[in-house]
Structure formats: structure tokens, C-alpha cells
mmCIF file of C-alpha atoms and ligand atoms in Angstrom:
data_model
loop_
_atom_site.group_PDB
_atom_site.id
_atom_site.type_symbol
_atom_site.label_atom_id
_atom_site.label_comp_id
_atom_site.label_asym_id
_atom_site.label_seq_id
_atom_site.Cartn_x
_atom_site.Cartn_y
_atom_site.Cartn_z
ATOM 1 C CA UNK A 160 -24.520 -28.281 28.194
ATOM 2 C CA UNK A 161 -27.869 -26.328 27.480
ATOM 3 C CA UNK A 162 -26.994 -23.962 23.831
ATOM 4 C CA UNK A 163 -28.170 -20.652 24.933
ATOM 5 C CA UNK A 164 -28.692 -18.269 21.630
ATOM 6 C CA UNK A 165 -27.576 -14.609 21.368
ATOM 7 C CA UNK A 166 -31.259 -13.410 21.330
ATOM 8 C CA UNK A 167 -32.207 -15.403 24.514
ATOM 9 C CA UNK A 168 -28.870 -14.789 26.037
ATOM 10 C CA UNK A 169 -29.549 -10.936 25.289
ATOM 11 C CA UNK A 170 -33.379 -11.569 26.935
ATOM 12 C CA UNK A 171 -32.058 -12.978 30.214
ATOM 13 C CA UNK A 172 -29.817 -9.579 30.473
ATOM 14 C CA UNK A 173 -32.199 -7.043 29.963
ATOM 15 C CA UNK A 174 -32.822 -6.686 33.471
ATOM 16 C CA UNK A 175 -29.237 -5.710 34.225
ATOM 17 C CA UNK A 176 -29.842 -2.341 32.948
ATOM 18 C CA UNK A 177 -32.111 -0.144 35.316
ATOM 19 C CA UNK A 178 -32.663 2.634 32.451
ATOM 20 C CA UNK A 179 -33.076 -0.022 29.156
ATOM 21 C CA UNK A 180 -36.406 -0.675 28.234
ATOM 22 C CA UNK A 181 -35.298 -3.502 25.824
ATOM 23 C CA UNK A 182 -33.952 -0.811 23.100
ATOM 24 C CA UNK A 183 -30.466 -1.949 24.152
ATOM 25 C CA UNK A 184 -31.266 -5.392 23.464
ATOM 26 C CA UNK A 185 -33.276 -5.075 20.689
ATOM 27 C CA UNK A 186 -30.154 -2.927 18.940
ATOM 28 C CA UNK A 187 -28.042 -5.574 19.906
ATOM 29 C CA UNK A 188 -30.590 -8.541 17.949
ATOM 30 C CA UNK A 189 -30.401 -6.029 14.283
ATOM 31 C CA UNK A 190 -26.481 -6.501 14.559
ATOM 32 C CA UNK A 191 -26.573 -10.055 15.023
ATOM 33 C CA UNK A 192 -29.081 -9.983 11.968
ATOM 34 C CA UNK A 193 -26.353 -8.111 10.143
ATOM 35 C CA UNK A 194 -23.295 -9.732 10.859
ATOM 36 C CA UNK A 195 -25.385 -12.975 9.362
ATOM 37 C CA UNK A 196 -26.314 -11.470 5.889
ATOM 38 C CA UNK A 197 -23.090 -10.164 6.029
ATOM 39 C CA UNK A 198 -21.044 -13.456 7.554
ATOM 40 C CA UNK A 199 -23.110 -14.968 4.431
ATOM 41 C CA UNK A 200 -21.498 -12.899 1.853
ATOM 42 C CA UNK A 201 -18.110 -12.849 3.139
ATOM 43 C CA UNK A 202 -18.150 -16.613 2.911
ATOM 44 C CA UNK A 203 -18.500 -17.323 -0.600
ATOM 45 C CA UNK A 204 -15.610 -13.727 -1.477
ATOM 46 C CA UNK A 205 -14.407 -16.586 -3.976
ATOM 47 C CA UNK A 206 -17.369 -17.103 -5.546
ATOM 48 C CA UNK A 207 -18.958 -14.499 -6.321
ATOM 49 C CA UNK A 208 -18.665 -11.302 -8.528
ATOM 50 C CA UNK A 209 -18.717 -9.186 -5.826
ATOM 51 C CA UNK A 210 -15.395 -9.702 -4.468
ATOM 52 C CA UNK A 211 -12.654 -7.229 -5.644
ATOM 53 C CA UNK A 212 -12.067 -3.272 -5.664
ATOM 54 C CA UNK A 213 -15.078 -1.110 -6.542
ATOM 55 C CA UNK A 214 -12.113 0.952 -8.089
ATOM 56 C CA UNK A 215 -13.454 3.699 -5.340
ATOM 57 C CA UNK A 216 -11.601 5.670 -2.593
ATOM 58 C CA UNK A 217 -12.982 5.959 0.971
ATOM 59 C CA UNK A 218 -12.935 9.287 2.972
ATOM 60 C CA UNK A 219 -9.751 7.605 4.532
ATOM 61 C CA UNK A 220 -8.456 7.676 0.868
ATOM 62 C CA UNK A 221 -7.553 4.289 0.770
ATOM 63 C CA UNK A 222 -9.640 1.629 -1.947
ATOM 64 C CA UNK A 223 -13.208 0.391 -0.641
ATOM 65 C CA UNK A 224 -13.637 -3.186 -1.757
ATOM 66 C CA UNK A 225 -16.977 -4.164 -2.976
ATOM 67 C CA UNK A 226 -17.641 -5.934 0.557
ATOM 68 C CA UNK A 227 -17.082 -3.207 2.630
ATOM 69 C CA UNK A 228 -19.628 -1.542 0.479
ATOM 70 C CA UNK A 229 -22.266 -4.447 1.114
ATOM 71 C CA UNK A 230 -21.117 -4.546 4.941
ATOM 72 C CA UNK A 231 -22.093 -0.937 5.083
ATOM 73 C CA UNK A 232 -25.175 -1.537 3.541
ATOM 74 C CA UNK A 233 -26.821 -4.456 5.464
ATOM 75 C CA UNK A 234 -25.425 -2.664 8.778
ATOM 76 C CA UNK A 235 -27.037 0.673 7.822
ATOM 77 C CA UNK A 236 -30.569 -0.888 6.255
ATOM 78 C CA UNK A 237 -30.624 -3.003 9.626
ATOM 79 C CA UNK A 238 -29.930 -0.197 12.119
ATOM 80 C CA UNK A 239 -32.257 2.074 10.209
ATOM 81 C CA UNK A 240 -35.386 -1.002 9.887
ATOM 82 C CA UNK A 241 -34.608 -1.706 13.716
ATOM 83 C CA UNK A 242 -35.325 2.054 14.571
ATOM 84 C CA UNK A 243 -33.194 2.229 18.160
ATOM 85 C CA UNK A 244 -30.462 4.190 16.845
ATOM 86 C CA UNK A 245 -30.863 8.041 15.609
ATOM 87 C CA UNK A 246 -27.660 8.316 13.836
ATOM 88 C CA UNK A 247 -24.801 6.076 12.641
ATOM 89 C CA UNK A 248 -21.068 6.877 12.027
ATOM 90 C CA UNK A 249 -19.165 5.015 9.646
ATOM 91 C CA UNK A 250 -15.639 4.442 8.590
ATOM 92 C CA UNK A 251 -17.066 4.427 5.341
ATOM 93 C CA UNK A 252 -19.007 7.223 5.309
ATOM 94 C CA UNK A 253 -17.502 10.997 5.868
ATOM 95 C CA UNK A 254 -20.180 12.373 7.444
ATOM 96 C CA UNK A 255 -22.436 11.097 10.123
ATOM 97 C CA UNK A 256 -25.798 9.646 8.444
ATOM 98 C CA UNK A 257 -28.834 11.116 10.930
ATOM 99 C CA UNK A 258 -32.143 9.040 10.931
ATOM 100 C CA UNK A 259 -35.081 10.590 10.332
ATOM 101 C CA UNK A 260 -37.744 8.623 10.064
ATOM 102 C CA UNK A 261 -40.827 7.429 12.205
ATOM 103 C CA UNK A 262 -39.924 4.453 13.961
ATOM 104 C CA UNK A 263 -36.111 6.437 15.207
ATOM 105 C CA UNK A 264 -37.804 9.819 16.359
ATOM 106 C CA UNK A 265 -37.531 8.479 19.758
ATOM 107 C CA UNK A 266 -34.515 6.548 19.269
ATOM 108 C CA UNK A 267 -32.006 7.159 22.389
ATOM 109 C CA UNK A 268 -28.709 5.773 20.594
ATOM 110 C CA UNK A 269 -26.087 6.434 18.320
ATOM 111 C CA UNK A 270 -23.921 4.023 17.325
ATOM 112 C CA UNK A 271 -20.423 3.946 15.268
ATOM 113 C CA UNK A 272 -19.118 1.599 13.205
ATOM 114 C CA UNK A 273 -16.037 0.291 11.047
ATOM 115 C CA UNK A 274 -18.698 -1.513 8.838
ATOM 116 C CA UNK A 275 -15.729 -4.153 7.494
ATOM 117 C CA UNK A 276 -12.166 -4.297 9.110
ATOM 118 C CA UNK A 277 -9.234 -5.136 7.549
ATOM 119 C CA UNK A 278 -10.958 -5.333 4.408
ATOM 120 C CA UNK A 279 -7.444 -5.605 2.253
ATOM 121 C CA UNK A 280 -7.759 -8.835 3.625
ATOM 122 C CA UNK A 281 -10.567 -10.101 1.705
ATOM 123 C CA UNK A 282 -9.132 -11.264 -1.592
ATOM 124 C CA UNK A 283 -7.069 -14.051 0.230
ATOM 125 C CA UNK A 284 -9.161 -15.689 2.833
ATOM 126 C CA UNK A 285 -8.034 -13.724 5.856
ATOM 127 C CA UNK A 286 -10.369 -13.384 8.723
ATOM 128 C CA UNK A 287 -11.789 -9.880 8.490
ATOM 129 C CA UNK A 288 -14.588 -8.041 11.075
ATOM 130 C CA UNK A 289 -16.975 -5.670 11.930
ATOM 131 C CA UNK A 290 -16.730 -3.268 15.033
ATOM 132 C CA UNK A 291 -19.540 -1.457 16.422
ATOM 133 C CA UNK A 292 -19.742 1.219 19.443
ATOM 134 C CA UNK A 293 -22.825 2.247 21.203
ATOM 135 C CA UNK A 294 -23.659 5.812 23.224
ATOM 136 C CA UNK A 295 -26.441 6.947 24.512
ATOM 137 C CA UNK A 296 -27.537 10.352 22.283
ATOM 138 C CA UNK A 297 -26.853 13.350 24.018
ATOM 139 C CA UNK A 298 -28.644 15.987 21.766
ATOM 140 C CA UNK A 299 -32.232 15.878 23.030
ATOM 141 C CA UNK A 300 -34.677 14.558 20.030
ATOM 142 C CA UNK A 301 -35.267 14.388 16.211
ATOM 143 C CA UNK A 302 -32.185 12.951 14.285
ATOM 144 C CA UNK A 303 -28.599 12.662 15.929
ATOM 145 C CA UNK A 304 -25.982 15.125 15.366
ATOM 146 C CA UNK A 305 -22.219 15.476 15.564
ATOM 147 C CA UNK A 306 -22.742 15.891 19.427
ATOM 148 C CA UNK A 307 -24.029 12.638 20.250
ATOM 149 C CA UNK A 308 -20.766 10.963 18.714
ATOM 150 C CA UNK A 309 -17.810 13.404 20.298
ATOM 151 C CA UNK A 310 -17.956 11.448 23.587
ATOM 152 C CA UNK A 311 -15.176 9.738 25.459
ATOM 153 C CA UNK A 312 -15.208 6.171 25.014
ATOM 154 C CA UNK A 313 -16.182 5.806 29.037
ATOM 155 C CA UNK A 314 -19.137 7.157 28.236
ATOM 156 C CA UNK A 315 -19.597 3.312 26.397
ATOM 157 C CA UNK A 316 -23.064 1.697 26.412
ATOM 158 C CA UNK A 317 -21.957 -1.884 24.554
ATOM 159 C CA UNK A 318 -19.466 -2.368 22.013
ATOM 160 C CA UNK A 319 -18.211 -5.883 20.319
ATOM 161 C CA UNK A 320 -16.769 -7.562 17.400
ATOM 162 C CA UNK A 321 -17.974 -9.608 14.910
ATOM 163 C CA UNK A 322 -14.946 -12.102 12.856
ATOM 164 C CA UNK A 323 -15.771 -13.275 9.962
ATOM 165 C CA UNK A 324 -13.328 -16.319 10.165
ATOM 166 C CA UNK A 325 -12.610 -20.038 10.430
ATOM 167 C CA UNK A 326 -16.241 -19.550 12.522
ATOM 168 C CA UNK A 327 -17.775 -16.207 12.507
ATOM 169 C CA UNK A 328 -18.138 -15.102 16.026
ATOM 170 C CA UNK A 329 -19.347 -12.117 17.812
ATOM 171 C CA UNK A 330 -18.295 -10.647 20.964
ATOM 172 C CA UNK A 331 -19.554 -8.143 22.330
ATOM 173 C CA UNK A 332 -19.296 -5.987 25.711
ATOM 174 C CA UNK A 333 -22.570 -3.887 27.896
ATOM 175 C CA UNK A 334 -20.130 -3.161 30.762
ATOM 176 C CA UNK A 335 -20.355 -6.171 32.821
ATOM 177 C CA UNK A 336 -17.985 -8.691 30.987
ATOM 178 C CA UNK A 337 -17.777 -9.654 27.787
ATOM 179 C CA UNK A 338 -19.444 -12.343 26.138
ATOM 180 C CA UNK A 339 -18.278 -14.445 22.838
ATOM 181 C CA UNK A 340 -20.712 -16.370 19.879
ATOM 182 C CA UNK A 341 -20.370 -18.669 17.848
ATOM 183 C CA UNK A 342 -22.797 -18.773 15.004
ATOM 184 C CA UNK A 343 -24.100 -22.114 14.224
ATOM 185 C CA UNK A 344 -24.538 -22.342 10.453
ATOM 186 C CA UNK A 345 -26.841 -25.411 10.814
ATOM 187 C CA UNK A 346 -29.184 -23.499 13.121
ATOM 188 C CA UNK A 347 -28.544 -19.786 12.145
ATOM 189 C CA UNK A 348 -28.150 -19.140 15.239
ATOM 190 C CA UNK A 349 -25.399 -17.579 17.152
ATOM 191 C CA UNK A 350 -24.896 -19.305 20.331
ATOM 192 C CA UNK A 351 -22.893 -18.800 23.477
ATOM 193 C CA UNK A 352 -19.406 -20.080 22.820
ATOM 194 C CA UNK A 353 -17.544 -18.108 25.772
ATOM 195 C CA UNK A 354 -18.971 -16.964 28.728
ATOM 196 C CA UNK A 355 -17.485 -13.866 30.757
ATOM 197 C CA UNK A 356 -14.263 -14.165 28.417
ATOM 198 C CA UNK A 357 -11.045 -12.597 30.417
ATOM 199 C CA UNK A 358 -7.669 -11.979 28.737
ATOM 200 C CA UNK A 359 -4.916 -13.596 30.112
ATOM 201 C CA UNK A 360 -2.498 -10.799 32.396
ATOM 202 C CA UNK A 361 0.758 -11.614 30.839
ATOM 203 C CA UNK A 362 1.191 -13.166 27.094
ATOM 204 C CA UNK A 363 3.791 -13.929 25.229
ATOM 205 C CA UNK A 364 3.163 -12.683 21.844
ATOM 206 C CA UNK A 365 3.019 -9.282 19.912
ATOM 207 C CA UNK A 366 1.472 -7.825 17.365
ATOM 208 C CA UNK A 367 2.722 -5.098 15.123
ATOM 209 C CA UNK A 368 3.507 -4.065 11.706
ATOM 210 C CA UNK A 369 7.585 -4.324 11.868
ATOM 211 C CA UNK A 370 7.934 -3.279 7.626
ATOM 212 C CA UNK A 371 6.849 -0.120 9.646
ATOM 213 C CA UNK A 372 10.326 -0.455 12.331
ATOM 214 C CA UNK A 373 12.144 2.312 11.029
ATOM 215 C CA UNK A 374 9.471 5.006 11.677
ATOM 216 C CA UNK A 375 8.383 3.813 14.904
ATOM 217 C CA UNK A 376 8.873 5.746 17.733
ATOM 218 C CA UNK A 377 12.309 4.789 19.863
ATOM 219 C CA UNK A 378 10.175 3.670 22.575
ATOM 220 C CA UNK A 379 8.501 0.782 20.329
ATOM 221 C CA UNK A 380 11.418 0.492 18.899
ATOM 222 C CA UNK A 381 13.300 -0.720 21.710
ATOM 223 C CA UNK A 382 10.262 -2.429 22.796
ATOM 224 C CA UNK A 383 10.587 -4.917 20.179
ATOM 225 C CA UNK A 384 13.618 -5.720 20.744
ATOM 226 C CA UNK A 385 13.137 -6.246 24.520
ATOM 227 C CA UNK A 386 10.157 -8.912 23.118
ATOM 228 C CA UNK A 387 12.845 -10.447 20.572
ATOM 229 C CA UNK A 388 15.388 -11.045 23.414
ATOM 230 C CA UNK A 389 16.597 -14.832 24.931
ATOM 231 C CA UNK A 390 15.421 -14.269 28.617
ATOM 232 C CA UNK A 391 13.708 -17.809 30.113
ATOM 233 C CA UNK A 392 12.478 -15.869 33.495
ATOM 234 C CA UNK A 393 9.372 -14.013 31.104
ATOM 235 C CA UNK A 394 9.210 -16.937 28.371
ATOM 236 C CA UNK A 395 11.334 -14.562 25.520
ATOM 237 C CA UNK A 396 11.436 -14.017 22.561
ATOM 238 C CA UNK A 397 7.802 -14.043 22.159
ATOM 239 C CA UNK A 398 6.038 -14.278 18.825
ATOM 240 C CA UNK A 399 5.395 -12.067 16.130
ATOM 241 C CA UNK A 400 1.632 -12.828 15.446
ATOM 242 C CA UNK A 401 0.335 -9.906 13.161
ATOM 243 C CA UNK A 402 -2.401 -10.614 10.110
ATOM 244 C CA UNK A 403 -2.974 -7.363 9.651
ATOM 245 C CA UNK A 404 -6.834 -7.617 10.292
ATOM 246 C CA UNK A 405 -7.011 -5.537 13.594
ATOM 247 C CA UNK A 406 -10.306 -7.429 14.834
ATOM 248 C CA UNK A 407 -8.362 -10.652 14.114
ATOM 249 C CA UNK A 408 -5.101 -9.988 15.968
ATOM 250 C CA UNK A 409 -6.934 -8.405 18.928
ATOM 251 C CA UNK A 410 -9.119 -11.284 19.437
ATOM 252 C CA UNK A 411 -6.417 -13.800 19.598
ATOM 253 C CA UNK A 412 -4.311 -12.142 21.830
ATOM 254 C CA UNK A 413 -7.741 -11.753 24.228
ATOM 255 C CA UNK A 414 -8.251 -15.454 24.460
ATOM 256 C CA UNK A 415 -3.843 -16.426 24.138
ATOM 257 C CA UNK A 416 -2.578 -13.210 25.756
ATOM 258 C CA UNK A 417 -0.251 -10.776 23.864
ATOM 259 C CA UNK A 418 -0.089 -7.048 23.228
ATOM 260 C CA UNK A 419 -1.525 -5.418 19.518
ATOM 261 C CA UNK A 420 0.606 -2.067 19.294
ATOM 262 C CA UNK A 421 -0.568 0.275 15.732
ATOM 263 C CA UNK A 422 2.351 3.219 17.032
ATOM 264 C CA UNK A 423 2.678 6.730 15.455
ATOM 265 C CA UNK A 424 4.751 6.371 12.780
ATOM 266 C CA UNK A 425 6.737 9.040 10.954
ATOM 267 C CA UNK A 426 4.391 8.814 8.164
ATOM 268 C CA UNK A 427 1.341 8.730 10.460
ATOM 269 C CA UNK A 428 2.250 10.562 13.566
ATOM 270 C CA UNK A 429 -1.595 10.387 14.801
ATOM 271 C CA UNK A 430 -1.415 7.018 14.699
ATOM 272 C CA UNK A 431 -4.053 5.018 11.922
ATOM 273 C CA UNK A 432 -6.421 3.921 13.755
ATOM 274 C CA UNK A 433 -9.529 5.401 14.463
ATOM 275 C CA UNK A 434 -10.953 6.360 17.507
ATOM 276 C CA UNK A 435 -14.731 6.210 17.445
ATOM 277 C CA UNK A 436 -15.125 2.918 16.124
ATOM 278 C CA UNK A 437 -12.079 1.005 16.070
ATOM 279 C CA UNK A 438 -10.026 2.109 19.300
ATOM 280 C CA UNK A 439 -12.791 3.002 21.653
ATOM 281 C CA UNK A 440 -15.194 -0.096 21.190
ATOM 282 C CA UNK A 441 -11.743 -2.879 21.485
ATOM 283 C CA UNK A 442 -10.330 -1.229 24.440
ATOM 284 C CA UNK A 443 -14.260 -1.258 26.064
ATOM 285 C CA UNK A 444 -13.560 -5.279 25.001
ATOM 286 C CA UNK A 445 -10.148 -5.544 26.340
ATOM 287 C CA UNK A 446 -10.753 -3.794 29.612
ATOM 288 C CA UNK A 447 -14.247 -5.556 30.411
ATOM 289 C CA UNK A 448 -11.855 -8.488 29.958
ATOM 290 C CA UNK A 449 -9.090 -7.639 32.221
ATOM 291 C CA UNK A 450 -6.563 -5.815 29.600
ATOM 292 C CA UNK A 451 -5.584 -2.686 29.005
ATOM 293 C CA UNK A 452 -6.151 -0.355 26.607
ATOM 294 C CA UNK A 453 -4.121 3.543 25.907
ATOM 295 C CA UNK A 454 -2.067 5.080 23.251
ATOM 296 C CA UNK A 455 1.136 4.420 24.859
ATOM 297 C CA UNK A 456 0.795 7.174 27.062
ATOM 298 C CA UNK A 457 -3.112 7.488 28.092
ATOM 299 C CA UNK A 458 -6.113 5.511 28.615
ATOM 300 C CA UNK A 459 -7.565 5.190 24.719
ATOM 301 C CA UNK A 460 -11.254 5.180 26.365
ATOM 302 C CA UNK A 461 -10.821 8.853 28.486
ATOM 303 C CA UNK A 462 -8.949 10.448 24.869
ATOM 304 C CA UNK A 463 -11.664 13.219 23.852
ATOM 305 C CA UNK A 464 -13.104 13.200 20.952
ATOM 306 C CA UNK A 465 -13.097 16.372 18.583
ATOM 307 C CA UNK A 466 -13.761 15.141 14.921
ATOM 308 C CA UNK A 467 -15.485 11.890 13.652
ATOM 309 C CA UNK A 468 -12.102 9.949 11.609
ATOM 310 C CA UNK A 469 -10.276 10.776 14.473
ATOM 311 C CA UNK A 470 -6.796 8.528 14.428
ATOM 312 C CA UNK A 471 -5.083 7.313 17.685
ATOM 313 C CA UNK A 472 -2.224 5.336 18.167
ATOM 314 C CA UNK A 473 -3.355 1.975 20.229
ATOM 315 C CA UNK A 474 -1.444 -0.193 22.685
ATOM 316 C CA UNK A 475 -4.181 -2.785 24.057
ATOM 317 C CA UNK A 476 -3.994 -6.131 25.182
ATOM 318 C CA UNK A 477 -2.387 -8.440 28.275
ATOM 319 C CA UNK A 478 -2.243 -5.716 31.286
ATOM 320 C CA UNK A 479 1.509 -6.549 32.133
ATOM 321 C CA UNK A 480 2.367 -6.380 28.763
ATOM 322 C CA UNK A 481 0.848 -3.120 27.612
ATOM 323 C CA UNK A 482 2.202 -1.420 31.181
ATOM 324 C CA UNK A 483 5.678 -3.070 29.558
ATOM 325 C CA UNK A 484 4.987 -1.174 26.538
ATOM 326 C CA UNK A 485 4.461 1.925 27.534
ATOM 327 C CA UNK A 486 7.692 1.933 30.215
ATOM 328 C CA UNK A 487 9.434 1.896 26.965
ATOM 329 C CA UNK A 488 7.509 4.713 25.542
ATOM 330 C CA UNK A 489 7.916 7.084 28.581
ATOM 331 C CA UNK A 490 11.915 6.158 29.332
ATOM 332 C CA UNK A 491 12.353 6.746 24.919
ATOM 333 C CA UNK A 492 10.141 9.689 24.657
ATOM 334 C CA UNK A 493 11.836 11.495 21.333
ATOM 335 C CA UNK A 494 10.602 10.139 18.121
ATOM 336 C CA UNK A 495 13.133 8.493 15.332
ATOM 337 C CA UNK A 496 12.801 9.650 11.992
HETATM 338 P P1 AHM B 590 -9.207 -0.707 8.312
HETATM 339 O O1 AHM B 590 -10.082 -0.501 8.682
HETATM 340 O O2 AHM B 590 -8.877 0.645 6.706
HETATM 341 O O3 AHM B 590 -8.464 -2.297 7.291
HETATM 342 O O4 AHM B 590 -7.214 -0.520 8.796
HETATM 343 C C1 AHM B 590 -7.339 -1.263 10.144
HETATM 344 C C2 AHM B 590 -6.663 -1.999 9.524
HETATM 345 C C3 AHM B 590 -6.798 -2.882 10.942
HETATM 346 O O5 AHM B 590 -7.540 -4.012 10.855
HETATM 347 C C4 AHM B 590 -5.255 -3.804 11.239
HETATM 348 O O6 AHM B 590 -4.444 -4.211 11.903
HETATM 349 C C5 AHM B 590 -4.148 -2.481 10.575
HETATM 350 O O7 AHM B 590 -5.263 -1.405 9.907
HETATM 351 C C6 AHM B 590 -3.797 -2.714 9.134
HETATM 352 O O8 AHM B 590 -2.467 -2.134 8.912
HETATM 353 P P2 AHM B 590 -1.180 -1.998 8.139
HETATM 354 O O9 AHM B 590 -1.353 -2.943 6.948
HETATM 355 O O10 AHM B 590 -0.898 -0.648 8.416
HETATM 356 O O11 AHM B 590 0.258 -2.704 9.101
HETATM 357 MG MG1 MG B 591 -11.361 -0.866 9.098
#
């Protein structure tokens, strides 16, 4: 079989975009380069001094690990140098980063990212990831503005994630299916390993933080019990699989079939995950692979954007499993304490 690198694949697909003059291709290539650098550091996290916490608190009030900072810096540097985006939004930065340099003046895109998702797992050798989401700017010229990011998920032109796991993979969509690339460290290239990924319509894995059970809405409590019931016809009980690294959990479910849920809880009444750079890009990928992503009621990609770090509950994965969980949500609308 012919090995196709990410670079070759992107160039071949470029003609799929009647309006694009290669900018999106170059942007995806820049992301691929930053991903390789971050992967290099993640894979030696146990060796380097870089391991551990900086002691700073990020805008979400969480401890920032050094690798979060490193990944954030790498992606920002690569994106600024690439000149294809006029603004960046990151989980690690309270405000957007407008780009005001010569090369970015004519940039058509903005990018939102979670530079290192699942970062509480860095110290224990568990997979972490980067999530990104690309929009066409709505502002007319100059550095990008906050309005460029206040677009619904349906307006995304591309989205993807990188998973730094037992191997490093980059999975992305431009709205024409989902393709996965695995980094071959011997040649330093991402090679097409999972063309046209389709997720199973049904599955037998459910992923959620069951430690929060008492604080779940009744619908989720009842759905968890449903997953645990014995029923040969539907292959229940399902397996519970929760790594605590959203990218890794959702990637596994994408390939094997399953549902990932981060609902509202009494502690986090709006859910935990962020709409702009976690839920929308993951939803775009899952939908493109034939799955479904909602907030328990409504399609994630049709939710209105009001603020940069807005949170939302997330129900994502195999269509039949997401729909089943939503049925329980509808039946048991009350929130327990
Ligand atoms: P992060 O971006 O701060 O790492 O948070 C997102 C992560 C997801 O990757 C993961 O599924 C979830 O938060 C884990 O949260 P919890 O520890 O509450 O289960
Ligand atoms: Mg994160």
C-alpha cells in the first residue's frame, strides 16, 4: 500500500475547496508541525524538568501544568509564524490573541484550541490531546476580533484533534469525512492510517465520571442504570470506560462505538467542557463520522456562542447511544441535588 503523508493528503484534497487558495492547507500543515514538537515533549515528560505544575492558575481556575504552557506556546508560535490566522483563542488565555503582523494582515481564518486536553493525566503517562477548531473570520480586515469566535459550530471549516498516546495521531475533518494520520517517528511524518473514519451507529461502552453520580441530572442517573442492566438483546451491561482525557475517551469511542457524557452536575450547572474549543470541534468530527453530539437536548453545533470560555454539557458518540441517553433526559427532566 502507498504511504500517504499528511502533507501529500492535504495537497490532494485542496481542490475540494473552491474558495480556498491553499491557506487552509497551509494552516493544517502548521498545526501538524506544532503537533510533532508537542509530541516530542509529551513523550519525554517523565524525563524532563518540564514535568510538573507551574503553580499558576489558568483562566478556568485550574492548576496549569508546564506542558500546557509549552503546548500553548508552541501552537501560538506556529500559527503566528504561519500567517494564515488573524486571531487565536485558547483555553489557556482569558482573551483572544489578535494577530497584528505583516503576514496575518490578509489572513481569512481564526482558530480556537485546547492546547493540552486532559492535562491532569500528564504526570501519570496517560494520553493527552490537542483540540482545534477553524472558522472563517467575519470581521473584515486587520487583527481578528471576538466576533470572529462568536459563530455557531455549524460554521466551522475544519476541526481536529491530536492524541499523544501510545502512538501520536492527528484526526481532522474539513466537512468531507474524517481522516486519521499516525505519526511514524522513523520518518517524522504523519501518515494516513485511518481513511474515511466511520463510527459504529451503536456501541457497548459508556464513558462518564461516575464519581459525580449523586450530582447528575435524573436522566443521566437512569441512563447509567440502564447501561448496567442485564439484557442479551442489546448486549448489556455495557462496559464503563473513562480515562479522564476527553480526546482519548472520545477517540476510542469513535473507533469502537460508545457514548461519552459530561452532563451538568449540581456543582457545574453548565457542565464542565468548553463549547468553542472542546465540544464544537469534537462534535464536527463525530458528526462527520456518522455519530451524534448534543447537550442532552439540542445539537451542539447549533448552540449560540455568547462568551469565549462558555461551557456546555456534552453527550457525544454513537448515534443510537446518544439518542437513548437523550430519551432518558427527556423522560426525567428534573435535576437532583
Ligand atoms: P481539561 O481541558 O482542563 O483537561 O478538562 C477537560 C477534561 C476532559 O478531557 C475530560 O474528559 C474531563 O475534563 C475530565 O474531567 P473530570 O476529572 O471532572 O472527570
Ligand atoms: Mg482542556
